[in-house]
Short mmCIF file of C-alpha atoms in Angstrom, two decimals:
data_model
loop_
_atom_site.label_atom_id
_atom_site.label_comp_id
_atom_site.label_asym_id
_atom_site.label_seq_id
_atom_site.Cartn_x
_atom_site.Cartn_y
_atom_site.Cartn_z
CA MET A 19 0.09 -0.01 -0.03
CA LEU A 20 2.69 2.38 0.98
CA ASN A 21 4.63 1.84 -2.48
CA ARG A 22 1.23 2.68 -4.42
CA ILE A 23 0.67 5.90 -2.41
CA VAL A 24 4.31 6.90 -2.85
CA GLU A 25 4.05 6.43 -6.58
CA GLY A 26 0.64 8.09 -6.60
CA VAL A 27 2.35 11.34 -4.91
CA PHE A 28 5.29 11.01 -6.90
CA ILE A 29 3.54 11.05 -10.44
CA GLY A 30 1.58 14.22 -9.10
CA PHE A 31 -1.59 13.98 -11.35
CA MET A 32 -2.72 10.68 -10.12
CA ALA A 33 -5.09 10.06 -7.03
CA ILE A 34 -3.39 9.02 -3.75
CA ASN A 35 -5.15 5.56 -4.11
CA ALA A 36 -4.05 5.11 -7.78
CA THR A 37 -3.37 1.39 -8.64
CA VAL A 38 0.14 0.13 -9.92
CA ALA A 39 -1.56 -0.10 -13.41
CA GLN A 40 -2.63 3.58 -13.47
CA VAL A 41 0.88 4.72 -12.84
CA ASN A 42 2.62 2.66 -15.29
CA PRO A 43 3.37 5.00 -17.93
CA GLU A 44 2.60 2.69 -20.80
CA ILE A 45 -0.93 1.56 -19.24
CA ASN A 46 -1.67 5.23 -18.30
CA LEU A 47 -0.94 6.52 -22.12
CA MET A 48 -3.38 3.57 -23.29
CA ALA A 49 -5.91 4.71 -20.91
CA ARG A 50 -5.66 8.40 -21.93
CA MET A 51 -5.93 7.53 -25.60
CA VAL A 52 -9.03 5.19 -24.99
CA GLN A 53 -10.71 8.02 -22.81
CA ALA A 54 -9.97 10.68 -25.49
CA GLU A 55 -11.09 8.47 -28.47
CA ALA A 56 -13.91 6.45 -27.01
CA GLU A 57 -15.15 7.81 -23.80
CA ASN A 58 -18.64 8.31 -25.61
CA GLN A 59 -18.55 4.70 -27.04
CA ILE A 60 -20.29 1.59 -25.70
CA GLU A 61 -17.85 -0.87 -23.74
CA ASP A 62 -17.54 -3.18 -26.73
CA GLY A 63 -16.23 -0.22 -28.65
CA GLN A 64 -13.90 0.80 -26.10
CA ARG A 65 -12.54 -2.83 -25.73
CA LEU A 66 -12.03 -2.74 -29.49
CA VAL A 67 -9.86 0.44 -29.24
CA ILE A 68 -7.88 -1.09 -26.79
CA ASP A 69 -7.45 -4.04 -28.91
CA CYS A 70 -6.39 -2.11 -31.78
CA VAL A 71 -3.44 -0.94 -29.85
CA LEU A 72 -2.49 -4.29 -28.42
CA ASN A 73 -3.05 -6.15 -31.91
CA ARG A 74 -0.83 -3.66 -33.57
CA MET A 75 1.99 -4.31 -30.91
CA ASP A 76 1.80 -8.03 -32.06
CA SER A 77 1.73 -7.13 -35.72
CA GLU A 78 4.99 -7.13 -37.83
CA TYR A 79 3.68 -4.10 -39.50
CA PHE A 80 3.61 -1.77 -36.59
CA PRO A 81 5.93 -0.75 -33.64
CA ASP A 82 6.21 -3.13 -30.38
CA THR A 83 5.23 -0.68 -27.53
CA VAL A 84 2.33 1.18 -26.52
CA SER A 85 4.15 4.73 -26.77
CA GLU A 86 5.32 3.87 -30.21
CA VAL A 87 1.99 2.66 -31.53
CA ILE A 88 0.21 5.40 -30.23
CA ASN A 89 2.68 8.36 -30.91
CA ALA A 90 3.46 7.24 -34.48
CA PRO A 91 2.73 10.00 -36.89
CA GLY A 92 -0.81 10.33 -38.21
CA GLN A 93 -2.22 7.27 -36.53
CA PHE A 94 -4.61 8.67 -33.92
CA GLU A 95 -6.56 12.10 -34.04
CA VAL A 96 -6.14 12.70 -30.12
CA VAL A 97 -2.54 12.80 -30.62
CA ALA A 98 -2.63 15.10 -33.37
CA ASN A 99 -5.28 17.46 -31.78
CA GLY A 100 -3.81 17.24 -28.17
CA ALA A 101 -6.86 15.71 -26.57
CA ILE A 102 -4.93 12.88 -25.24
CA ARG A 103 -2.90 15.33 -22.96
CA LYS A 104 -6.23 16.65 -21.35
CA ALA A 105 -8.06 13.10 -21.02
CA THR A 106 -8.54 11.84 -17.66
CA PRO A 107 -8.90 8.13 -17.71
CA THR A 108 -11.84 6.54 -15.60
CA ASP A 109 -11.24 3.47 -13.31
CA ALA A 110 -13.54 1.72 -15.76
CA VAL A 111 -11.23 2.25 -18.71
CA TYR A 112 -8.28 0.93 -16.55
CA GLU A 113 -10.36 -2.18 -15.85
CA LEU A 114 -11.01 -2.72 -19.47
CA ILE A 115 -7.45 -2.42 -20.30
CA ARG A 116 -6.51 -4.94 -17.47
CA GLN A 117 -9.16 -7.37 -18.89
CA GLU A 118 -8.08 -7.04 -22.71
CA ARG A 119 -4.58 -7.58 -21.94
CA LYS A 120 -5.57 -10.89 -20.17
CA GLU A 121 -8.10 -12.01 -22.79
CA ARG A 122 -8.73 -9.79 -25.99
CA THR A 123 -12.15 -9.32 -27.43
CA ASN A 124 -10.67 -9.29 -30.92
CA ASN A 125 -7.23 -10.40 -32.05
CA GLU A 126 -7.53 -9.13 -35.40
CA VAL A 127 -8.74 -5.41 -35.44
CA ILE A 128 -5.91 -3.09 -36.35
CA TYR A 129 -7.60 0.28 -37.42
CA PHE A 130 -10.60 2.19 -36.37
CA THR A 131 -12.10 5.55 -37.59
CA ALA A 132 -14.96 7.53 -37.11
CA GLY A 133 -15.87 8.55 -40.78
CA GLY A 134 -15.73 5.12 -42.39
CA PHE A 135 -13.72 2.19 -42.78
CA ASN A 136 -9.92 2.61 -43.16
CA PRO A 137 -8.86 2.24 -46.84
CA SER A 138 -5.65 0.57 -45.40
CA GLY A 139 -7.50 -2.30 -43.59
CA GLU A 140 -10.08 -4.72 -44.40
CA PRO A 141 -13.55 -3.64 -43.29
CA TRP A 142 -14.78 -5.67 -40.45
CA GLN A 143 -17.56 -4.05 -38.36
CA LYS A 144 -19.00 -0.73 -37.00
CA ILE A 145 -19.57 -0.43 -33.51
CA GLY A 146 -20.84 2.82 -32.06
CA ASP A 147 -19.27 5.69 -34.03
CA HIS A 148 -16.26 3.53 -35.00
CA TYR A 149 -15.44 1.56 -38.02
CA PHE A 150 -13.23 -1.19 -37.38
CA SER A 151 -10.85 -3.04 -39.90
CA THR A 152 -8.41 -5.81 -39.95
CA ILE A 153 -5.25 -6.35 -41.95
CA ARG A 154 -5.88 -6.60 -45.49
CA LYS A 155 -6.16 -10.16 -46.63
CA ASP A 156 -3.31 -9.44 -49.34
CA LEU A 157 -0.85 -8.65 -46.45
CA LYS A 158 -1.74 -11.69 -44.41
CA ASP A 159 -0.72 -13.90 -47.36
CA ASP A 160 2.67 -12.51 -47.36
#
């Protein structure tokens, strides 16, 4: 308990009762991205946004860390417009991240957009305001 309190105070912007996951910089970055990108979306949509980051980390076509995936140029609107820096993740978002890291809802989604399916991906499904896509079939066959 003392370590959690000390970490929470040291970080400064986290609540005193912050969990270890919340003070992990990579988890916190993902939580801020999910909060900024999908706070008004249903839980399934939020889970799929998390899965997009995790699946990119597992893909040979994308970087291997949360920060590299999220901060890659042109990938997430909330990075470009600064909303990620202002986002305050809820405990529910942290819990969804914990659950998705343990067992993903979808192991194939790579892209999501609000305006239609991403032309770089294979259209999969629209959930809430987001259109989710997987790796294009021609890339899977490589």
